[in-house]
Amino acid sequence: MRVLLVLILVFFASCGYKPVSYDIQKKEVYCIKRIHFPRAEATALDVFTRAVSDAVISSGNILECSGRTTRFIIVNIKSLNISPIGYSRAQRASIYKVTVDLDFIIQNRKNEETFRKNIKEIAQYTGAGLRGDVERRYAIEEIGKLVNIRIYSILSKL
């Protein structure tokens, strides 16, 4: 009887449970090396930095600048045009058209370029025209959302 019990225990022990990882994507460790902007505009620089950071994190990768970093991100913003195209009754800009042209570059640890993509986006923001320059910032944030989606789709395919 003991032999049968030992055989049953050995059988169940060999079929034991073990933790299984269902993560099929190998996570890369990215670092934002530089976001180059041709003119000093803190609002736009902040929006694009946040857009790239959010895209890296939401694509399932790790954003960390350390010895574990495997890939570096460089964003060269060639042009950013913000133009009012509509006005409110108070003659304040209420509709903004924003266009951006940028290069999204990924480098490996040896500073060799492994990926380059030119991204051009156009966005339009409609506000009330009563809050002064705040709506201009919202227009920049709209173009940042589009850049975020584009970079997310690039990183999730890599």
Coordinates of C-alpha atoms in Angstrom, one line a residue:
M1 CA 0.0 0.0 0.0
R2 CA 2.9 2.4 0.8
V3 CA 4.5 1.7 -2.6
L4 CA 1.2 2.7 -4.3
L5 CA 0.9 5.8 -2.3
V6 CA 4.6 6.8 -3.0
L7 CA 4.0 6.2 -6.8
I8 CA 0.9 8.4 -6.8
L9 CA 2.8 11.2 -4.9
V10 CA 5.7 10.9 -7.4
F11 CA 3.3 11.1 -10.3
F12 CA 1.5 14.2 -9.0
A13 CA 4.8 15.8 -8.0
S14 CA 6.2 15.4 -11.5
C15 CA 3.1 17.1 -12.9
G16 CA 3.6 20.0 -10.5
Y17 CA 2.7 23.6 -11.0
K18 CA 5.2 26.2 -11.9
P19 CA 4.8 29.9 -12.6
V20 CA 4.4 30.6 -16.3
S21 CA 5.1 34.0 -17.9
Y22 CA 2.7 34.9 -20.8
D23 CA 4.8 37.9 -21.7
I24 CA 5.8 37.1 -25.3
Q25 CA 7.4 40.5 -26.0
K26 CA 10.9 41.0 -24.8
K27 CA 10.9 44.3 -23.0
E28 CA 13.5 46.8 -24.1
V29 CA 15.0 49.4 -21.8
Y30 CA 14.8 52.8 -23.5
C31 CA 16.3 56.1 -22.5
I32 CA 15.3 59.5 -24.0
K33 CA 18.7 60.8 -25.0
R34 CA 17.7 64.1 -26.6
I35 CA 14.7 66.0 -27.8
H36 CA 16.1 68.6 -30.1
F37 CA 14.0 71.7 -30.7
P38 CA 15.1 74.5 -33.1
R39 CA 13.7 77.2 -30.8
A40 CA 13.3 77.5 -27.1
E41 CA 9.7 76.9 -26.3
A42 CA 9.2 75.2 -22.9
T43 CA 5.6 74.3 -23.4
A44 CA 6.2 72.3 -26.6
L45 CA 9.3 70.7 -25.2
D46 CA 7.4 69.6 -22.1
V47 CA 4.5 68.2 -24.2
F48 CA 6.8 66.2 -26.6
T49 CA 8.9 64.8 -23.7
R50 CA 5.7 63.6 -22.0
A51 CA 4.3 62.2 -25.3
V52 CA 7.5 60.1 -26.0
S53 CA 7.7 58.9 -22.3
D54 CA 4.1 57.9 -22.3
A55 CA 4.4 56.0 -25.6
V56 CA 7.4 54.1 -24.4
I57 CA 5.7 53.0 -21.1
S58 CA 2.4 52.2 -22.7
S59 CA 4.0 50.1 -25.4
G60 CA 5.1 47.7 -22.6
N61 CA 8.8 48.7 -22.6
I62 CA 10.8 50.2 -19.7
L63 CA 11.9 53.9 -19.6
E64 CA 15.1 54.1 -17.6
C65 CA 18.5 55.8 -18.2
S66 CA 21.0 53.5 -16.6
G67 CA 23.5 50.7 -17.3
R68 CA 20.6 48.5 -18.3
T69 CA 19.6 50.8 -21.2
T70 CA 19.5 48.9 -24.5
R71 CA 18.1 51.6 -26.8
F72 CA 18.3 55.4 -26.9
I73 CA 15.6 57.7 -28.4
I74 CA 16.4 60.9 -30.2
V75 CA 13.6 63.2 -31.4
N76 CA 14.6 66.0 -33.8
I77 CA 11.7 68.4 -34.2
K78 CA 12.3 70.1 -37.6
S79 CA 9.3 72.4 -37.4
L80 CA 6.4 73.3 -35.3
N81 CA 3.9 75.7 -36.7
I82 CA 1.0 77.1 -34.6
S83 CA -1.3 79.4 -36.4
P84 CA -4.7 80.8 -35.4
I85 CA -7.3 80.2 -38.1
G86 CA -10.5 81.3 -36.3
Y87 CA -11.5 84.0 -33.9
S88 CA -14.2 84.5 -31.2
R89 CA -16.6 87.4 -31.0
A90 CA -14.1 89.0 -28.6
Q91 CA -11.5 88.9 -31.4
R92 CA -9.4 86.4 -29.6
A93 CA -8.0 83.3 -31.3
S94 CA -10.3 80.4 -30.7
I95 CA -9.2 77.9 -33.4
Y96 CA -5.6 76.8 -33.8
K97 CA -4.0 74.7 -36.5
V98 CA -0.8 73.0 -35.4
T99 CA 1.6 71.1 -37.7
V100 CA 4.7 69.2 -36.6
D101 CA 7.5 67.6 -38.6
L102 CA 10.0 65.5 -36.6
D103 CA 12.4 62.7 -36.9
F104 CA 12.1 59.8 -34.5
I105 CA 15.5 58.0 -34.2
I106 CA 16.4 54.9 -32.1
Q107 CA 20.1 54.1 -31.4
N108 CA 21.7 51.1 -29.8
R109 CA 24.3 51.2 -27.1
K110 CA 27.1 51.8 -29.7
N111 CA 25.3 55.0 -31.0
E112 CA 24.5 53.2 -34.2
E113 CA 21.2 54.2 -35.7
T114 CA 18.8 51.2 -35.8
F115 CA 15.6 52.9 -36.7
R116 CA 14.6 56.3 -38.2
K117 CA 11.1 57.5 -39.0
N118 CA 9.9 60.9 -40.2
I119 CA 6.6 61.8 -38.5
K120 CA 4.3 64.6 -39.8
E121 CA 1.1 65.4 -38.0
I122 CA -1.6 68.1 -38.3
A123 CA -4.1 68.9 -35.5
Q124 CA -6.7 71.5 -35.0
Y125 CA -8.0 72.7 -31.6
T126 CA -11.3 74.6 -31.2
G127 CA -11.8 76.5 -28.0
A128 CA -14.0 79.4 -26.7
G129 CA -11.5 82.2 -27.3
L130 CA -11.9 83.6 -23.9
R131 CA -8.9 82.4 -22.0
G132 CA -6.0 84.1 -23.8
D133 CA -3.0 81.9 -24.5
V134 CA -4.2 78.8 -22.6
E135 CA -5.9 77.5 -25.7
R136 CA -2.6 77.7 -27.6
R137 CA -1.2 75.3 -25.1
Y138 CA -4.2 73.0 -25.5
A139 CA -3.5 73.0 -29.3
I140 CA 0.1 71.9 -28.6
E141 CA -1.2 69.1 -26.3
E142 CA -3.5 67.9 -29.1
I143 CA -0.5 67.5 -31.5
G144 CA 1.4 65.8 -28.6
K145 CA -1.4 63.2 -28.3
L146 CA -1.1 62.4 -32.0
V147 CA 2.7 62.0 -31.8
N148 CA 2.2 59.8 -28.7
I149 CA -0.1 57.5 -30.7
R150 CA 2.3 57.4 -33.7
I151 CA 5.4 56.5 -31.5
Y152 CA 3.4 54.0 -29.6
S153 CA 2.5 52.2 -32.8
I154 CA 6.1 52.2 -33.9
L155 CA 7.4 50.9 -30.6
S156 CA 4.8 48.1 -30.3
K157 CA 5.8 46.8 -33.7
L158 CA 9.5 46.7 -33.0

